[in-house]
Coordinates of C-alpha atoms and ligand atoms in Angstrom, one line a residue:
X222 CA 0.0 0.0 0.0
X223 CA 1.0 3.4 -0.7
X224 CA 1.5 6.3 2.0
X225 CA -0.3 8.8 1.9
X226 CA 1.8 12.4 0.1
X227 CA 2.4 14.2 3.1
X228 CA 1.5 17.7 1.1
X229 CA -1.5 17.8 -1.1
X230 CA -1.6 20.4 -4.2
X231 CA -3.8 22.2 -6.4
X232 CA -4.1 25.4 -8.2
X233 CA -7.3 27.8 -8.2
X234 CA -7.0 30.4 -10.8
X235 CA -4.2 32.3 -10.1
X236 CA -3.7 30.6 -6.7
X237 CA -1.7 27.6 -5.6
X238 CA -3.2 25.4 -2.2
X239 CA -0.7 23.6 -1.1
X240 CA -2.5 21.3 2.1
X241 CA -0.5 20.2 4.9
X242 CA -1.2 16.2 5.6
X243 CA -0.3 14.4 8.3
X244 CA -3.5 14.2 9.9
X245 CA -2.4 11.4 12.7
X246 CA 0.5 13.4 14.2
X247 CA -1.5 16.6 13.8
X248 CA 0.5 17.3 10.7
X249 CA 3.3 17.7 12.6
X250 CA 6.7 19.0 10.6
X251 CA 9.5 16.8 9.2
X252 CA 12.6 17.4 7.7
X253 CA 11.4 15.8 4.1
X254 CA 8.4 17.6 4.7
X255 CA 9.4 21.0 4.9
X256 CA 11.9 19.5 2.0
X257 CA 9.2 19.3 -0.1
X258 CA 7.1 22.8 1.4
X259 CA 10.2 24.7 0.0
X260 CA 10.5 23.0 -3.3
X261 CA 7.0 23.2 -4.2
X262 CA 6.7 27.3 -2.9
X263 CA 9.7 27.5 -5.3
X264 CA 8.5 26.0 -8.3
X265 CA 4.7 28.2 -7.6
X266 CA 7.3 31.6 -7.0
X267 CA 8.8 30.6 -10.5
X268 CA 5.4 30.0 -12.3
X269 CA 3.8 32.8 -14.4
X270 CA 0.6 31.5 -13.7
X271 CA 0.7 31.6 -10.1
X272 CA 0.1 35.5 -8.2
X273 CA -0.4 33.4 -4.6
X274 CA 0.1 30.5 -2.6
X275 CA -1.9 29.5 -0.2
X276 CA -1.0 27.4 2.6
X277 CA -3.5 25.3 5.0
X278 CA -3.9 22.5 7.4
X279 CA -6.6 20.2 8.3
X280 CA -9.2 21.7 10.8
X281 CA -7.9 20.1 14.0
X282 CA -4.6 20.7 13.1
X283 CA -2.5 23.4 11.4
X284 CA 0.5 21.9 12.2
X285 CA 1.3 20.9 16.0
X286 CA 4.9 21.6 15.7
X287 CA 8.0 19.7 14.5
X288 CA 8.3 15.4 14.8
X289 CA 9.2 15.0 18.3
X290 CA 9.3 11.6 17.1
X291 CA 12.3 12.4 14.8
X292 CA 14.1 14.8 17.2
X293 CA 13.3 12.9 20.9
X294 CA 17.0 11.2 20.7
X295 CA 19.2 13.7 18.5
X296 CA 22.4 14.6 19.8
X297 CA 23.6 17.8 19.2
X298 CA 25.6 16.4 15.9
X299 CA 22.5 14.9 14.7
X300 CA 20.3 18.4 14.7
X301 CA 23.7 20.4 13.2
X302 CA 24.1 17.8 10.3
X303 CA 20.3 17.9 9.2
X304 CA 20.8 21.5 8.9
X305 CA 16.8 21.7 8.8
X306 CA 16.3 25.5 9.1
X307 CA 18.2 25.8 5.4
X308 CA 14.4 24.8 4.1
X309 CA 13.5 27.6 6.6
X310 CA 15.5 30.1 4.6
X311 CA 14.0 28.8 1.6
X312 CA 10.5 29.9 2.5
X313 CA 11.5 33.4 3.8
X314 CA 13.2 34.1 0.3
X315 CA 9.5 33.4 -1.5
X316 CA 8.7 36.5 -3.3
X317 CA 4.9 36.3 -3.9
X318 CA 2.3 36.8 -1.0
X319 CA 1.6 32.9 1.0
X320 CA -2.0 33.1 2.9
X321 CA -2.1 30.9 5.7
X322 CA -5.4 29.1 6.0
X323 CA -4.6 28.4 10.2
X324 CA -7.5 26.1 12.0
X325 CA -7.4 24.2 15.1
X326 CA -3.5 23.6 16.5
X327 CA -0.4 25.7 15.6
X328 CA 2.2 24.9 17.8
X329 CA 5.9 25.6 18.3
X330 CA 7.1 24.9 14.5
X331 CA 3.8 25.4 13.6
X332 CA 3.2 28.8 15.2
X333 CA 6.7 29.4 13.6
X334 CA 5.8 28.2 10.1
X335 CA 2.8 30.0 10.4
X336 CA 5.0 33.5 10.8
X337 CA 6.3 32.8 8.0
X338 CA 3.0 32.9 5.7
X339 CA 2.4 36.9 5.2
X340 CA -1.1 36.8 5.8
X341 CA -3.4 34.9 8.3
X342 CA -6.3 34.3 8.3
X343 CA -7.6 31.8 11.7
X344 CA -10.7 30.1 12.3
X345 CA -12.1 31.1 16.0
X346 CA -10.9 27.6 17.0
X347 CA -7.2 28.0 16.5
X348 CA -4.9 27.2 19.3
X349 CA -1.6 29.6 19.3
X350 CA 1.4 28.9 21.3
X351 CA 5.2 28.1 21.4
X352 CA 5.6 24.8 23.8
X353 CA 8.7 23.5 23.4
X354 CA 9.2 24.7 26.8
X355 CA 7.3 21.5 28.0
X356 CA 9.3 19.3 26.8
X357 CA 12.6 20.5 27.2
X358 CA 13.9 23.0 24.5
X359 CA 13.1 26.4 23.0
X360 CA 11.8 27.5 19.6
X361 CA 14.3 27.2 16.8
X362 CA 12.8 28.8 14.2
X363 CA 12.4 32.1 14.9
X364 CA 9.9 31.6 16.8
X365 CA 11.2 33.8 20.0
X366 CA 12.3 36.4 17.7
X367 CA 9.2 36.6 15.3
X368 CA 6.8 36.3 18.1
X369 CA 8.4 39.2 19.8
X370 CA 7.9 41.3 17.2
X371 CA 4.4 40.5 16.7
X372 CA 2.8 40.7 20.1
X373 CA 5.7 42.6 21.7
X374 CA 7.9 41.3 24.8
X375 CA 5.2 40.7 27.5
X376 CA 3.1 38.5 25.9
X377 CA 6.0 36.5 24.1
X378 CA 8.0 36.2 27.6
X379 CA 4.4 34.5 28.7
X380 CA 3.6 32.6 25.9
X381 CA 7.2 31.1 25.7
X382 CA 7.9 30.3 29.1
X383 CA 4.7 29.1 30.1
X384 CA 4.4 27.3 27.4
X385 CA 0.5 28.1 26.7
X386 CA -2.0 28.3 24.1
X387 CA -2.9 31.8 22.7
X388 CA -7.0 31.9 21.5
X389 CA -7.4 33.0 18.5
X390 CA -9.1 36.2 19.8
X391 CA -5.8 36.7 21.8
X392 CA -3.8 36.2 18.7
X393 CA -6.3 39.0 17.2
X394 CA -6.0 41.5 19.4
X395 CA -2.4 41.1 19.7
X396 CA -1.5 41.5 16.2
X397 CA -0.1 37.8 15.4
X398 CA -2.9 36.9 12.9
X399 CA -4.6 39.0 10.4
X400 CA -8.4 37.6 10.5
X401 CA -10.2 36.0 12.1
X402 CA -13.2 33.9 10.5
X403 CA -16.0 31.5 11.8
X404 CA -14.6 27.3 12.3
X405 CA -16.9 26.1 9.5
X406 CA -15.8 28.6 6.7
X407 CA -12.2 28.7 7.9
X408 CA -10.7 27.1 4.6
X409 CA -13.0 29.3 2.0
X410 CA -13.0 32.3 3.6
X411 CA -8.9 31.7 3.3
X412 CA -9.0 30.8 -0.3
X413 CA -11.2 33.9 -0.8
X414 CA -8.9 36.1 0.2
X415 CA -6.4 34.3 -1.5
X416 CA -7.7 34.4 -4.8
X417 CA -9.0 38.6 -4.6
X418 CA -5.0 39.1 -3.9
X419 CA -4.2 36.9 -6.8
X420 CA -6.3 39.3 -8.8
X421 CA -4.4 42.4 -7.8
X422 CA -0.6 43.3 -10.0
X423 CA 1.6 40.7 -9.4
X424 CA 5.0 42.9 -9.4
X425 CA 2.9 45.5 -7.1
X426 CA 1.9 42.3 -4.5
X427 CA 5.7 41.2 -4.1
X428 CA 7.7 44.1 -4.2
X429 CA 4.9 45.1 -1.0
X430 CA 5.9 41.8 0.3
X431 CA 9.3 42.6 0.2
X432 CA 8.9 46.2 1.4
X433 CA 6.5 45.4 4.5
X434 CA 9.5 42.4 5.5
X435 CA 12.0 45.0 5.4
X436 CA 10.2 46.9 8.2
X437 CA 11.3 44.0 10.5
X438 CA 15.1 44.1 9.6
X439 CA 15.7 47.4 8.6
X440 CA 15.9 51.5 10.6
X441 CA 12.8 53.7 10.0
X442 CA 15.2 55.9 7.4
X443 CA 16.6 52.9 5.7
X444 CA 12.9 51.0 5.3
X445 CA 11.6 54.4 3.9
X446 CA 14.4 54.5 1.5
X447 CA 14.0 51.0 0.6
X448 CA 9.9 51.5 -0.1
X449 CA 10.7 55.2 -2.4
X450 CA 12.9 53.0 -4.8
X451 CA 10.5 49.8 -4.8
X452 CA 7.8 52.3 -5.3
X453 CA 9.5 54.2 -8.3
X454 CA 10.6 50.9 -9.7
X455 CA 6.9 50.1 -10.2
X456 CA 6.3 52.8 -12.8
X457 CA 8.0 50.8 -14.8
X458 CA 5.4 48.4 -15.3
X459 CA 2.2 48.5 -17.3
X460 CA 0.1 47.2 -14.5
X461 CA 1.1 50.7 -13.1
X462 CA 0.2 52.4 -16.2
X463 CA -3.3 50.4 -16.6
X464 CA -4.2 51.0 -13.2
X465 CA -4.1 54.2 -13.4
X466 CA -5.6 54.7 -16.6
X467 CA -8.3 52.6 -15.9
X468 CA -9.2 54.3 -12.8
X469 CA -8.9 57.8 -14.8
X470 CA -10.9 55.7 -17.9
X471 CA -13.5 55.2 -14.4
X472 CA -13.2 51.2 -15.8
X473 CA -11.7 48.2 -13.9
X474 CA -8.1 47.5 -14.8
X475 CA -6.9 44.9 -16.9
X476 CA -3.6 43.3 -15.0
X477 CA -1.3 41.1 -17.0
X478 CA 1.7 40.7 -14.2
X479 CA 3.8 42.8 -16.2
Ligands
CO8_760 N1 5.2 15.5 16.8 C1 4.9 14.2 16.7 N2 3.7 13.7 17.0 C2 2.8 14.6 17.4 C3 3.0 16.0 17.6 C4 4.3 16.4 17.3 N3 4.7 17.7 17.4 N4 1.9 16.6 18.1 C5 1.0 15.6 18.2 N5 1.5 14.4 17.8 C6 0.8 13.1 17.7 C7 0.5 12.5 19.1 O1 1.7 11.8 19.5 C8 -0.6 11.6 18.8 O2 -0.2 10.4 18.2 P1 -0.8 9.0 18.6 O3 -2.3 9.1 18.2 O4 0.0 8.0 17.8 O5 -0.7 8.9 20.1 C9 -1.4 12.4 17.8 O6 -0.6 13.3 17.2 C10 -2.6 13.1 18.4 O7 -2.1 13.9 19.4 P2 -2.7 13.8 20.9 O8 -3.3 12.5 21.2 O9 -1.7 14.3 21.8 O10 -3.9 14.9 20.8 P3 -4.5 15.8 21.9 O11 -5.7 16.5 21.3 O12 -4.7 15.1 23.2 O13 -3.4 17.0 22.2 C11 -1.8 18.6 21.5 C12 -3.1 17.8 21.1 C13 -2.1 19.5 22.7 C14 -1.4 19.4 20.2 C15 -0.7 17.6 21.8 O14 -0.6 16.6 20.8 C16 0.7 18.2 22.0 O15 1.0 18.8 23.0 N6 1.6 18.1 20.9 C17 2.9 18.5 20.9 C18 3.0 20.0 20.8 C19 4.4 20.5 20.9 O16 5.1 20.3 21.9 N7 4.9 21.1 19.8 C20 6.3 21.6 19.7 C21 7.2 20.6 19.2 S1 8.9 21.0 19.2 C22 9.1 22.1 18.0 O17 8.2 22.5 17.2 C23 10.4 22.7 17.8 C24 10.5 23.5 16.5 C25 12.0 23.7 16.2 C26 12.2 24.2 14.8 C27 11.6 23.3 13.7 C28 12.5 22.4 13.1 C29 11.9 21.5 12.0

C-alpha cells in the first residue's frame, strides 16, 4: 500500500493550495516535509501563472509543531548535520504573497511556520502557542524572535515560558494573525482572500511583500528609502500604467503581471 503524500496540491486560478497532511500526528513538521514545502513554494514563486500560494492545514490541526518523534533522541551532531532551518530560509526568500489558512492547532514549529505565511487568516478555534518549553527546549525557528515582534515582549515572555496556548481572539488582538473567520468557513474564507489578492498586480503584490518584510530588519530611514525606490521601480510596469488609466478611464483594470 502506498503512503499517503504528506502535502497535497492544487491550483485555483491564479492561486496555488498547497494542504499540509499528516492528519495522525497533527501534521506535525518533518525534515522531508518541509523539504518538499520549500521546493514546491519554489517552483509556484517561479510560475507565471501563479500571483499566490496559499498554505493550509486540516481543521484540527494546522501543524502541532515539529516530529518530536524524529528529534526525541538527536544529539547535538544529529540536529547540526540535518541542517533543517536551510528549508526555513528557503520559504522566507519566497517572493509572492503565501495566505495561511490556520484552524485548530499551531504549535511551536507550527506557530513558527505560520509566521512565515504573510497573511493569516484563523478560524475562531485555533490554538496559538510556542511549547517547546514542555518538553525541554526552545523555539528554533524564529519563533522567539518573530513572536516578539508580533505581540511585543510581555506577551512572548508569557507565551514562551509558560508554554500556553494563545485563542485566537488573543492572537487577534495582539496583532499575530490577520483575521479571524468563523470554524466552519475557515478554509474558504482563506482561499477567498487568496484568490481577490491573486487578482491584484503581481510585481505591485511582491515588491509590498518585500517592502512590509523589510520593516522587521531594517531602521525607519533605511525601510523608507527602501519602499521610495521599490515604489519608483513600479512605474516601470504597465500594470502601473493600466491601473491608473483605468481608474482615470473610471473602468476596472486589466492586469497582466507585467
Ligand atoms: N510531533 C509528533 N507527533 C505529534 C506531535 C508532534 N509535534 N503533536 C501531536 N502528535 C501526535 C501525538 O503523539 C498523537 O499520536 P498517537 O495518536 O499516535 O498517540 C497524535 O498526534 C494526536 O495527538 P494527541 O493524542 O496528543 O492529541 P490531543 O488532542 O490530546 O493533544 C496537542 C493535542 C495539545 C497538540 C498535543 O498533541 C501536543 O501537545 N503536541 C505537541 C505540541 C508541541 O510540543 N509542539 C512543539 C514541538 S517542538 C518544535 O516544534 C520545535 C521547533 C523547532 C524548529 C523546527 C525544526 C523542524
Amino acid at each position: 500500500m502506498s503512503e499517503e503524500p504528506h502535502l497535497l496540491t492544487e491550483t485555483n486560478g491564479a492561486v496555488a493550495v498547497i494542504r499540509i497532511n499528516r492528519p495522525k500526528v497533527l501534521n506535525a513538521l518533518n525534515l522531508s516535509l518541509m523539504t518538499d514545502l520549500a521546493e514546491m513554494m519554489e517552483g509556484y514563486d517561479d510560475d507565471d501563472s501563479i500571483n499566490v500560494i496559499l498554505l493550509a492545514g486540516t481543521q484540527r490541526a494546522w501543524a502541532a509543531g515539529a516530529d518530536i518523534g524524529d528529534m526525541a533522541s538527536a544529539s547535538v551532531s544529529d540536529m547540526a548535520q540535518r541542517d533543517q532551518f536551510a528549508q526555513w530560509e528557503r520559504i522566507k526568500r519566497i517572493k509572492k504573497p503565501i495566505v495561511a489558512a490556520v484552524s485548530g492547532f499551531a504549535l511551536g514549529g507550527g506557530c513558527e511556520l505560520m509566521m512565515h505565511c504573510d497573511v493569516i487568516i484563523c478560524s475562531e478555534t485555533a490554538r496559538i502557542g510556542q511549547p517547546e518549553i514542555n518538553i525541554g527546549v526552545m523555539p528554533g525557528a524564529g519563533g522567539t524572535q518573530r513572536l516578539t515582534r508580533a505581540v511585543g515582549k510581555a506577551l512572548a515572555m508569557d507565551v514562551v515560558l509558560s508554554g500556553r496556548f494563545l485563542s485566537a481572539r488573543e492572537a487577534m488582538d495582539h496583532g499575530l494573525v490577520s483575521r479571524i473567520v468563523p470554524p466552519e468557513h475557515w478554509f474558504e474564507e482563506a482561499l477567498k482572500v487568496a484568490t481577490a489578492m491573486a487578482a491584484k498586480p503581481a510585481t505591485a503584490l511582491r515588491y509590498a511583500k518585500e517592502a512590509v518584510l523589510k520593516a522587521h530588519d531594517l531602521s525607519l530611514s533605511q525601510g523608507l528609502e527602501y519602499e521610495r525606490k521599490l515604489f519608483y521601480m513600479l512605474f516601470d510596469t504597465h500594470d502601473q500604467k493600466e491601473g491608473m488609466t483605468a481608474f482615470m478611464e473610471k473602468r476596472k483594470p486589466s492586469f497582466t503581471g507585467r
